[in-house]
Structures are given as C-alpha cells and as structure tokens.
Short mmCIF file of C-alpha atoms in Angstrom, two decimals:
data_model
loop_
_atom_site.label_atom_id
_atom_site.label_comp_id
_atom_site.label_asym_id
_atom_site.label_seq_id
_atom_site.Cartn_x
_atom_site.Cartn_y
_atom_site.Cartn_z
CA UNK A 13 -56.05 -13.47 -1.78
CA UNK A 14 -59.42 -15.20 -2.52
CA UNK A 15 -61.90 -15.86 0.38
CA UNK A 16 -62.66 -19.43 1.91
CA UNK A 17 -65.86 -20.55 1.64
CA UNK A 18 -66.25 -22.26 4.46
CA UNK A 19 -69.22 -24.29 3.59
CA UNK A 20 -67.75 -26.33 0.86
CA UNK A 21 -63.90 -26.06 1.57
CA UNK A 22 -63.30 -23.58 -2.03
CA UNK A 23 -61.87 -20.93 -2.83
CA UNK A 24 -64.48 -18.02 -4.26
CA UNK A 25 -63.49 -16.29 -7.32
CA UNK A 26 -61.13 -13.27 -7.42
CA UNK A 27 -62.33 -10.42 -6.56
CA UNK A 28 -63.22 -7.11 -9.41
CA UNK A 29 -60.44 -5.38 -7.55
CA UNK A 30 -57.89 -8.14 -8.58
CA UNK A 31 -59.37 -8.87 -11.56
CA UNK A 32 -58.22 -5.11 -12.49
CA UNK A 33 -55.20 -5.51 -11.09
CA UNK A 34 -54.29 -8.25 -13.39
CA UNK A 35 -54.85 -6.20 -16.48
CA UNK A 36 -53.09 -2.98 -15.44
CA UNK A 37 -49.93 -5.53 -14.81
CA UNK A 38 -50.22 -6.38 -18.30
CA UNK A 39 -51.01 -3.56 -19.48
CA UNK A 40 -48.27 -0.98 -17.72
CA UNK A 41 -45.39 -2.29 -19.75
CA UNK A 42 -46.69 -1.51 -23.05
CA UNK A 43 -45.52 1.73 -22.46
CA UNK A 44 -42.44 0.39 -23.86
CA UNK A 45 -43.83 0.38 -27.26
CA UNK A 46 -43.79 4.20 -27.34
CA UNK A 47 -40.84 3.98 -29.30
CA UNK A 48 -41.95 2.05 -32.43
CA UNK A 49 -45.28 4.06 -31.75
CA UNK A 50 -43.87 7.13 -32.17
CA UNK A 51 -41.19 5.93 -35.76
CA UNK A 52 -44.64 4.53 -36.79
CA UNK A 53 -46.63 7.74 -36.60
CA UNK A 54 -43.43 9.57 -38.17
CA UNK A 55 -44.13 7.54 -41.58
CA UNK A 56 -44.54 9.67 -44.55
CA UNK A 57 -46.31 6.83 -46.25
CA UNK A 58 -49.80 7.06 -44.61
CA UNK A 59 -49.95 2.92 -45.64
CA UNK A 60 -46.87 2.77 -43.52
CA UNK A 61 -48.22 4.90 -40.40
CA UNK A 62 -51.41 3.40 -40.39
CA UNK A 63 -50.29 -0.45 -41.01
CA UNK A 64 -47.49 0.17 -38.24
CA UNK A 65 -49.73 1.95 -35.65
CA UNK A 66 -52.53 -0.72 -36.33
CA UNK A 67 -50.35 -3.99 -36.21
CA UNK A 68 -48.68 -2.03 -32.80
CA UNK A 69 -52.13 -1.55 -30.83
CA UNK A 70 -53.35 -5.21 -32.20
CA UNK A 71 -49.86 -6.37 -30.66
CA UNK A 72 -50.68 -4.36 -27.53
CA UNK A 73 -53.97 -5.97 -26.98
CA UNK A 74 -52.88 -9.32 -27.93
CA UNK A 75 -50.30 -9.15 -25.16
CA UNK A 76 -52.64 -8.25 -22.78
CA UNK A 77 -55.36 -10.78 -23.26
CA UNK A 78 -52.80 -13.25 -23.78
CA UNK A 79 -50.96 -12.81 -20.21
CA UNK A 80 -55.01 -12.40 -18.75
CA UNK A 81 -55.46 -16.47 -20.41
CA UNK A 82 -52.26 -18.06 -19.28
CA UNK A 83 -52.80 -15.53 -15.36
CA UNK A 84 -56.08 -17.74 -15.44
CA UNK A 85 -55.02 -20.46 -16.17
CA UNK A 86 -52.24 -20.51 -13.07
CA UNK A 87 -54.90 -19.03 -10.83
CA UNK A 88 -57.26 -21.87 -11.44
CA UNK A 89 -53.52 -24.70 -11.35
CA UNK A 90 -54.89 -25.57 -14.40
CA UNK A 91 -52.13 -26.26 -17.28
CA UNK A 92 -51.54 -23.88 -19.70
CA UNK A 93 -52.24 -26.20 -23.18
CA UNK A 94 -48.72 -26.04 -24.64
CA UNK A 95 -49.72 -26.35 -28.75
CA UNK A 96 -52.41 -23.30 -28.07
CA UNK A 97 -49.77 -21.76 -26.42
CA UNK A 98 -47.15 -21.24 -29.13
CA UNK A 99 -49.82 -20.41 -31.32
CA UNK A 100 -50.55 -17.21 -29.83
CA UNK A 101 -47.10 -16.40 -29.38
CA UNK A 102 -46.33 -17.23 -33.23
CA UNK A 103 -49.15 -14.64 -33.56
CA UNK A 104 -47.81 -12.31 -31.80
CA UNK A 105 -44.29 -11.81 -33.03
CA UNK A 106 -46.35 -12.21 -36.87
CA UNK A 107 -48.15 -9.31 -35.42
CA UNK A 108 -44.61 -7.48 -34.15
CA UNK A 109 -42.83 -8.34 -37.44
CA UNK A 110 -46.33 -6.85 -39.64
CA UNK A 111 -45.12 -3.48 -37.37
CA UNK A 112 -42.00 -3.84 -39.33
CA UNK A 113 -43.69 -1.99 -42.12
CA UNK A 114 -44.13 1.11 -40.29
CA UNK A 115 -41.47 0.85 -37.59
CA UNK A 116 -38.88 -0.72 -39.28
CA UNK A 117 -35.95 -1.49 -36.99
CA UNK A 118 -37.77 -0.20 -34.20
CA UNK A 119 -40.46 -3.43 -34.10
CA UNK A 120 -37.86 -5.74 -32.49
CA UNK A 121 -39.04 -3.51 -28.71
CA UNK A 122 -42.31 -6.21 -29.59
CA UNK A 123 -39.34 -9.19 -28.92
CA UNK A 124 -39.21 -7.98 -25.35
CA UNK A 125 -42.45 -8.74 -25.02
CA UNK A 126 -42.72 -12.16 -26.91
CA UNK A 127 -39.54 -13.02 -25.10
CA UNK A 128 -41.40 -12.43 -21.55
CA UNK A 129 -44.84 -14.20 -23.60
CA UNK A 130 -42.56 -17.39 -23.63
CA UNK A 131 -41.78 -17.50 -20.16
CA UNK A 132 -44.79 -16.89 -19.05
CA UNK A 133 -46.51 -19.27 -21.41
CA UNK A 134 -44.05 -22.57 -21.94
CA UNK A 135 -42.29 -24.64 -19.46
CA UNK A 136 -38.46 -24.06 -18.75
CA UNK A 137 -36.21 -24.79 -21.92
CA UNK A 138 -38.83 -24.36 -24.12
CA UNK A 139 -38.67 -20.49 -22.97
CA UNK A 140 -35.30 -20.58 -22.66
CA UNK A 141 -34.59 -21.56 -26.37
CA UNK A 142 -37.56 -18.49 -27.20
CA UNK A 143 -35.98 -16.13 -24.97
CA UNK A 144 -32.56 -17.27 -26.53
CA UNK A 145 -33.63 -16.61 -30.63
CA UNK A 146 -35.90 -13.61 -28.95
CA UNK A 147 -32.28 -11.92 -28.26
CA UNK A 148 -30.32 -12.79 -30.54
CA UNK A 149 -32.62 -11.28 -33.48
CA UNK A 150 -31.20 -7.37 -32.61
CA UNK A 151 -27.85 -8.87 -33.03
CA UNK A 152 -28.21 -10.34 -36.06
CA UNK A 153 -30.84 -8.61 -38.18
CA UNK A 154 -27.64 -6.11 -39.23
CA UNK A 155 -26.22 -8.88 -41.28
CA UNK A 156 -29.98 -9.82 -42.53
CA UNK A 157 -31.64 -6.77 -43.17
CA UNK A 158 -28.83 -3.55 -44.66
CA UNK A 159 -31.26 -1.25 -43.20
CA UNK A 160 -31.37 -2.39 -39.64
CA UNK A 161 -28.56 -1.69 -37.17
CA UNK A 162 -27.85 -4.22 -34.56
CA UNK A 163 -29.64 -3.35 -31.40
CA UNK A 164 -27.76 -4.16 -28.34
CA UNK A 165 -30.53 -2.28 -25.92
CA UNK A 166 -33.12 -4.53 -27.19
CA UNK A 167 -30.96 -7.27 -26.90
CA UNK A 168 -29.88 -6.23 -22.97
CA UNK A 169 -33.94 -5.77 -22.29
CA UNK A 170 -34.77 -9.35 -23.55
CA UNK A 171 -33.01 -10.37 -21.25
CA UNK A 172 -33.15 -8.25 -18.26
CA UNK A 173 -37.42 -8.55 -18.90
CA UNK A 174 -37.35 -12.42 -19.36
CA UNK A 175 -35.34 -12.81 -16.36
CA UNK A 176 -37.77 -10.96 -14.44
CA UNK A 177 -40.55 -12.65 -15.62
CA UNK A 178 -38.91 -15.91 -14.39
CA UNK A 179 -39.51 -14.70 -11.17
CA UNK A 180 -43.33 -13.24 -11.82
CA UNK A 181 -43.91 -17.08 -13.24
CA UNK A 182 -42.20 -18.71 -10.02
CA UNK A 183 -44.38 -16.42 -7.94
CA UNK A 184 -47.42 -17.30 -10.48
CA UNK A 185 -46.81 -21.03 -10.10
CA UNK A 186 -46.14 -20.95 -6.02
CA UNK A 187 -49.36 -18.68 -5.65
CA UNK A 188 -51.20 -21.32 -7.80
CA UNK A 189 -49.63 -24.09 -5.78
CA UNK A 190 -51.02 -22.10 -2.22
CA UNK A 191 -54.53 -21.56 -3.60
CA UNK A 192 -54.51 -25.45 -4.36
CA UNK A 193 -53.53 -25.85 -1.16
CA UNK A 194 -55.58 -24.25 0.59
CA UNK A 195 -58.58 -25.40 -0.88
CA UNK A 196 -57.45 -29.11 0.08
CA UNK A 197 -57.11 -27.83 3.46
CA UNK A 198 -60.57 -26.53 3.32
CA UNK A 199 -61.65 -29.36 1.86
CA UNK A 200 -60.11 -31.46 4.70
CA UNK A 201 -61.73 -29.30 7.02
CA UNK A 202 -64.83 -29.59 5.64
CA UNK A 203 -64.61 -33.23 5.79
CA UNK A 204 -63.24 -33.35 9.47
CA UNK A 205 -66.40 -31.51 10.40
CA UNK A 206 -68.56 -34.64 8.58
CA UNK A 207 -67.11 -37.19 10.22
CA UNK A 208 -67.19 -35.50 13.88
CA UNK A 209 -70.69 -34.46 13.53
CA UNK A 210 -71.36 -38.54 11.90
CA UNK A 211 -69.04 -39.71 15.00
CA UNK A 212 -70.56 -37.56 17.65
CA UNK A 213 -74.59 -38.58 16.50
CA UNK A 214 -73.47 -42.27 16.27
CA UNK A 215 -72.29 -41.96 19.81
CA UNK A 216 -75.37 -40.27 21.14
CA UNK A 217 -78.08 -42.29 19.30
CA UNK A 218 -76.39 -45.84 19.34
CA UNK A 219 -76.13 -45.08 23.15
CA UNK A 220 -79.74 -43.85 23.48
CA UNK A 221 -81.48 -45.97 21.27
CA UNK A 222 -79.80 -49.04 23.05
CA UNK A 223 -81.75 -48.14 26.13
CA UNK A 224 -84.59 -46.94 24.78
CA UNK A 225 -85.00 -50.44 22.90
CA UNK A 226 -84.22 -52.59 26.28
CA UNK A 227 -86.54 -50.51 28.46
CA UNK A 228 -89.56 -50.42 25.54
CA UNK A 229 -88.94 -54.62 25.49
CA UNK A 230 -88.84 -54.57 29.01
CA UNK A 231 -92.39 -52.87 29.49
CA UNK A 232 -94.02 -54.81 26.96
CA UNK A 233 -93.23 -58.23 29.17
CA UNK A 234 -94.02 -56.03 32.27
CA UNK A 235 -97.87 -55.02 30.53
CA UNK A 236 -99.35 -58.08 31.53
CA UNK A 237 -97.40 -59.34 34.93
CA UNK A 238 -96.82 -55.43 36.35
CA UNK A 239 -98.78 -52.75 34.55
CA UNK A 240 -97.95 -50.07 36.60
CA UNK A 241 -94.02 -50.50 36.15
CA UNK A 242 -94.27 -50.88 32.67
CA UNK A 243 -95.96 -47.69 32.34
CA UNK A 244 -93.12 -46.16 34.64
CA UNK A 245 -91.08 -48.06 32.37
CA UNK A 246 -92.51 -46.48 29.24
CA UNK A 247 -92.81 -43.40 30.59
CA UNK A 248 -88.71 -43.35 31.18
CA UNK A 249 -88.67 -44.24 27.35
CA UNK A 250 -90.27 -41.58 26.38
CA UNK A 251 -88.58 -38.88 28.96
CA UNK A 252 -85.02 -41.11 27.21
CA UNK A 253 -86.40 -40.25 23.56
CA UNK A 254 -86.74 -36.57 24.14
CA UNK A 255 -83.40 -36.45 25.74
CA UNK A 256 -81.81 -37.93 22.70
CA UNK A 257 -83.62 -35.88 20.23
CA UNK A 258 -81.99 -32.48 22.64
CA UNK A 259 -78.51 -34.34 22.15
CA UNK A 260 -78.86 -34.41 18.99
CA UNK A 261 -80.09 -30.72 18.38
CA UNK A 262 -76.73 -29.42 20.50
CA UNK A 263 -74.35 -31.65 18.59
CA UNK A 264 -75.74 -30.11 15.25
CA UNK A 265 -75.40 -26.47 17.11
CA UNK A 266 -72.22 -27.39 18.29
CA UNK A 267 -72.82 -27.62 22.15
CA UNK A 268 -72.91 -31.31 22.73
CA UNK A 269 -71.13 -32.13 26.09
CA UNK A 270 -71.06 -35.33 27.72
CA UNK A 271 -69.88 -35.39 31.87
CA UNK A 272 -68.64 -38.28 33.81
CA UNK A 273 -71.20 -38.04 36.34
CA UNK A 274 -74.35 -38.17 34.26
CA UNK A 275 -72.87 -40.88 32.06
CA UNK A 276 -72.74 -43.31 35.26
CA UNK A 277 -75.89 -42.50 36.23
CA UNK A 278 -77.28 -43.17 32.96
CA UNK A 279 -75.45 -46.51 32.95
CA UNK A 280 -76.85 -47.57 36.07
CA UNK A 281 -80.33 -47.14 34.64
CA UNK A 282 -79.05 -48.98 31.11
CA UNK A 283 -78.01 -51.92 33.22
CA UNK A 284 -80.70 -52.75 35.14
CA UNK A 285 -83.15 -52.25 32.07
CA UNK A 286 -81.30 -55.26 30.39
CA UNK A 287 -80.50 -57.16 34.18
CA UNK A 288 -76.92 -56.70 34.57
CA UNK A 289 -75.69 -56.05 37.74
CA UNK A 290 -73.70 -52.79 38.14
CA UNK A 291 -70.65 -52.20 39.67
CA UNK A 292 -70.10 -48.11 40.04
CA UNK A 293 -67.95 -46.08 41.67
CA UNK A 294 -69.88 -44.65 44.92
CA UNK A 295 -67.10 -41.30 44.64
CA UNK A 296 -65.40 -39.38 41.40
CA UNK A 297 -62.35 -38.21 41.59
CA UNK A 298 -61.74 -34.74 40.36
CA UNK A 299 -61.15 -34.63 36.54
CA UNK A 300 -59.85 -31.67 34.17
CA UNK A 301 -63.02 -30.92 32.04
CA UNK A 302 -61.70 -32.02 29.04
CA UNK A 303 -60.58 -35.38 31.29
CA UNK A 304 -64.41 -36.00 32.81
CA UNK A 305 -65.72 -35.29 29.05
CA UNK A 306 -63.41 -38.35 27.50
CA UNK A 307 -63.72 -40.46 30.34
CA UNK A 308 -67.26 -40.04 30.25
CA UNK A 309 -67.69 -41.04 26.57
CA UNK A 310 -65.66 -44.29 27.14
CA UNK A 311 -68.30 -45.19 30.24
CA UNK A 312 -70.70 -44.61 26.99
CA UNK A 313 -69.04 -46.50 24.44
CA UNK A 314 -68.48 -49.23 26.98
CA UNK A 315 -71.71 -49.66 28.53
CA UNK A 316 -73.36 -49.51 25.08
CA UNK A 317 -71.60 -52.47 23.86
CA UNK A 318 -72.10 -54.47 27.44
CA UNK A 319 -75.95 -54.05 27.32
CA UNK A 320 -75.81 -54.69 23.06
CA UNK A 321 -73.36 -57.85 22.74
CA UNK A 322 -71.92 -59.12 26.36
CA UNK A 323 -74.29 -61.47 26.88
CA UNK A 324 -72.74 -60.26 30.61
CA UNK A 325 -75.04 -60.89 34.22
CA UNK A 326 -72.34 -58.14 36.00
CA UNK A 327 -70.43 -55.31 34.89
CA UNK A 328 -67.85 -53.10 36.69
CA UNK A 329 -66.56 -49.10 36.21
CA UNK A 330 -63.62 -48.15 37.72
CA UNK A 331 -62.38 -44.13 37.52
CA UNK A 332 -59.11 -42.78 38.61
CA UNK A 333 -57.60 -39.84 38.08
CA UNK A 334 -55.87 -41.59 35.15
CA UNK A 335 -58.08 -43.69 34.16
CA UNK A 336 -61.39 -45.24 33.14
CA UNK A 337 -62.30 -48.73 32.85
CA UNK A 338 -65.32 -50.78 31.91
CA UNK A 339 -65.29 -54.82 32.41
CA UNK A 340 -67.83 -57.54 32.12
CA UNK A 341 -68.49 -61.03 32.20
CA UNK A 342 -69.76 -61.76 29.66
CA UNK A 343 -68.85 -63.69 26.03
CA UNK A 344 -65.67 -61.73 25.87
CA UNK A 345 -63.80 -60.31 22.60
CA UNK A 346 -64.59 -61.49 19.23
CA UNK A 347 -61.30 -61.70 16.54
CA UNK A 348 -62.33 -58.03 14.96
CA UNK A 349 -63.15 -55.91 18.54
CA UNK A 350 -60.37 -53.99 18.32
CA UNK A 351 -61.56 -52.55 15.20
CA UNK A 352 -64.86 -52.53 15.66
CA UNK A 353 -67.20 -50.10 14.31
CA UNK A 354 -67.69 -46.40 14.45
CA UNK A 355 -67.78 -46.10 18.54
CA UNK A 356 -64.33 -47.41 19.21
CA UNK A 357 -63.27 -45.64 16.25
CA UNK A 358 -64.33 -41.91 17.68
CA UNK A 359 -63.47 -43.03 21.22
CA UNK A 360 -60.03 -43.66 19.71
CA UNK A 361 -59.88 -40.35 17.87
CA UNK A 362 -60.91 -38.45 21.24
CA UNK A 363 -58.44 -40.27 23.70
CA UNK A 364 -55.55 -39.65 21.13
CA UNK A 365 -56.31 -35.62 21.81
CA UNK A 366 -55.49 -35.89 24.99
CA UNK A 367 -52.61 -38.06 24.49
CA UNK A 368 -54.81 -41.17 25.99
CA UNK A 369 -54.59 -44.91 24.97
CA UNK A 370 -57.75 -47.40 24.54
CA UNK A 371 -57.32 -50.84 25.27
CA UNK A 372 -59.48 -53.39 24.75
CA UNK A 373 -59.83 -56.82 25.23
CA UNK A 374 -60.42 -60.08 27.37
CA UNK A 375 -59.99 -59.60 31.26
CA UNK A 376 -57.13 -61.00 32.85
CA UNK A 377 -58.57 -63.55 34.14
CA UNK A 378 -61.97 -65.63 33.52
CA UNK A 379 -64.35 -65.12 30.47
CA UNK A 380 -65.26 -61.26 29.57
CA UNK A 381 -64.56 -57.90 28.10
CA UNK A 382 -62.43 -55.01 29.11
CA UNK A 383 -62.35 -51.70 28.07
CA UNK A 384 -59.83 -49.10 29.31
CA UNK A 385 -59.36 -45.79 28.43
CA UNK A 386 -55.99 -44.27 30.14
CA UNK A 387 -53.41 -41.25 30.23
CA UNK A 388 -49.99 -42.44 28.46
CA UNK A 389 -48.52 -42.82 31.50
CA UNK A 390 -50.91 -44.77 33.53
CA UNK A 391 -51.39 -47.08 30.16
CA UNK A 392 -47.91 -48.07 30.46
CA UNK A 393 -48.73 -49.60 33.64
#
C-alpha cells in the first residue's frame, strides 16, 4: 500500500518495488505461450518460424503493457476509456491470429489471454460476451479450418483464466475504491486540522484583542484625567499583547491549553476594563481536565461577547461540577445568536466531545443574555 502524505491528505505514488511487482504479474503467465513458442520454432519454413515467433513475443509484450495501462488506470480510480480499450484488444488477438502462420492450431493458447484482456479491460457483459466468443473459437475452428482440431483444453482454460481474473478485477476495483478512500479521509483530516487551528486562533485572538482594544481606549481617556493609571493601563496592554502572540505560537505547535481558573481571572480584568460589574465564583469545584479546559473556553466565549455586544452594567459566572454559565444584563439575544459566528460554532464543536450541550439565550427573567454550557444530564434539567 501507498504512503499518506500527511501534509496534503494524498496518497504518494507506488513504490519501485510495486511498480515491479505489477509487471512480473503480467508477465508470469506468458509462460503459457511456450506451447505455440515451441510449434513456432519447429517450422520448417524459416518465414513461418520467424513470422510465428515474432507475432508471439509482440503478443507477449502487448499483453504486458496492456494489463500495466488498464493496472494504472484502477490504481489512479480513473476509468479505463472503453473505445481505446477494445482497440488494443482487437490488436491483440490480430496479433494472436498473425501467430497462426507459424503456430497454426496452437495460436488459440493467445485466446486465454485476450479472454482474461477483456475482463480486465471492459465492464461486465461486455467481457462476458468476449470471454464467451474467446471460448467458443477452439470448439469451432474444426468445422472452419480442416486443419485445426477442436481444442477442448483451450476452451476449459478460457474459462478457468477469465474466471479468475474476475476476481483479480474485483480485487483491482475494491483496492482502487480503498485508495480513493483513503485519500478522502486524508483529505478530511487535513481539513479538520484547518478548521481547528482557524477555530482555536479565532478563540484566542477575538478574546484577546477584545481586551486589549477596551483597555488601550480606556488609557487614552485616562492620559489626560489619570496619567499614571493609564500608563498601568497600557502597560497591561502590552503585557495582554505578548500573551496573545505566546497563545498563538502554542496553538500552531499544538500545545494550546486553556484552564478554568485563569480564564476567570482574565474575565475579571476584561470586565472592569469595559465597567461591568463581575459576578465570580469566590471557589472552583474540582473538574476532570478535559471538564476545566471546556468550561473554561465557554467563560471565554461568553465574556468575549458580554464586553463586545451586551451593552450589560453586570455580569454573572456560575461553575458546578456540571456546569458553566455566563449571564448578563444587558440588550439580550438578537434573532441569529444561536448561530452566531465562529465562537459559538467551536464552543459547540468542543462541548459535543464531551457529550455537553450549549444553550443560549434570554434569561428567565428580565432583559439579558445567557450562556450555558452543561453535561447531558445536568442540561436536561
């Protein structure tokens, strides 16, 4: 089998090894031809000898380059072009029949091969009708030709050979089929990675540009009125920026983690940037790892959009061991927040890992948002 390449989701091309392979397959079975070989080379006639052995090794060779074009052509699930196809196999029994003349009843062995050609080559009745003529010939070329005898092995290996090559061509087809497969699946792959890396740097930036944006607006009304907070407040900006820019170089290695604990904290410091009140939990309960990582991108998610669209003067977190929610009081939901953008969207694609439900939408009671990411069983509550 082909190696993956990993980077783009195909398959590499076969190997030398199975490249060789391919044409000793082929190329094994014309040992069969000994037979017409070896009448051919008894010719008195030199003409005769030399016309039979010549039209016998251009068969041979033929065959072989002809089963290496339509082996390609499976490898690759490309389809074999049907009129090209039963042009090379009218070819090649002209080329068995131009044996004849050196071989004389002995060049119907060549229909074993054309027979197998067929099946190889055309789709089902098409071969079936080849494979059908293929045997009868032997049978019949007694009553055609006085000098020929009916041949009832050739007939017997016709079809004993095309019936085997049925299966090669299932096996063909079904490796052809896998390779195709697989290369979607790579593909897929490939893609899955995109859209986790996209997700994961949306997450991470939206989040940390957010803040960095309040708290840089924030110290430019502050420059005036309080200079020495607004240079604590840029100076926070700038320690923000360089903490983004390290999120971002572990989610490209692959080592991005988020945890509960420094989420909240970061939301308390998003909050009162932009003069919301804050609500947090004073305690944590303890959370799996995977648990703490999910609820920790909903406090994220959620605290991003309160400081970005709310409009809210107080927002609450609440964490249990089942659950994490984020609720505000601000403008509440619009008619498309439950498909909003890309941060719902991966928050979504997380929770559903661990078998989690997001809910969002207006609280319960008065204006404002809710957001609530919980286990399946503490959802259904």
């Amino acid at each position: 089998m082909d190696p993956m390449d990993v980077s783009t989701g195909r398959l590499q091309p076969a190997s030398r090894k199975w490249r060789l392979t391919g044409w000793l397959l082929a190329a094994v079975w014309l040992f069969f031809l000994n037979v017409p070989l070896g009448t051919a080379l008894g010719q008195a006639e030199p003409w005769r000898r030399w016309l039979g052995v010549g039209a016998l090794v251009t068969f041979g060779v033929a065959y072989v380059l002809l089963f290496e074009w339509a082996r390609a052509h499976r490898q690759a699930s490309r389809p074999i072009p049907r009129g090209r196809a039963v042009a090379k196999l009218v070819g090649l029994l002209a080329l068995g029949l131009l044996s004849s003349f050196g071989t004389g009843a002995d060049w119907m062995t060549t229909l074993v091969f054309v027979a197998t050609a067929a099946v190889f080559l055309l789709p089902g009745w098409w071969a079936l009708v080849v494979v059908a003529l293929a045997a009868a010939t032997p049978l019949l070329a007694g009553y055609l030709v006085p000098s020929w005898t009916g041949e009832t092995t050739v007939f017997f290996a016709v079809l004993l050979a095309s019936f085997a090559m049925f299966g090669v061509a299932a096996l063909a087809q079904r490796n052809g089929e896998l390779r195709a497969a697989q290369q979607e699946i790579g593909r897929l792959a490939v893609a899955e990675e995109r859209a986790r890396t996209a997700r994961d740097l949306h997450d991470i930036l939206g989040h940390s540009l957010t803040v960095v944006a309040i708290k840089a607006e924030l110290a430019g009304r502050l420059v005036e009125v309080d200079p020495s907070r607004a240079a604590a407040e840029i100076a926070e900006v700038e320690h923000l920026a360089r903490a983004a820019l390290a999120d971002v170089r572990r989610t490209v290695g692959a080592y991005r983690g988020v945890r509960l604990a420094e989420e909240l904290a970061g939301a308390r410091s998003a909050l009162a940037a932009a003069g919301i009140a804050a609500d947090l939990p004073a305690e944590l309960p303890e959370l799996p790892a995977e648990r703490d990582q999910l609820f920790g991108w909903a406090v994220r998610e959620g605290v991003t959009n309160v400081v970005r669209h709310s409009g809210a003067r107080h927002c609450t977190i609440r964490v249990s061991p089942e659950a994490v929610e984020i609720s505000d009081d601000g403008r509440g939901p619009t008619p498309d927040t439950a498909a909003a953008g890309h941060g719902l969207v991966g928050l979504r694609e997380r929770a559903q890992r661990l078998d989690a439900a997001v809910v969002v939408g207006g609280r319960p009671r008065g204006r404002g948002f809710v957001l609530r990411v919980a286990l399946s069983s503490a959802g259904a509550r």
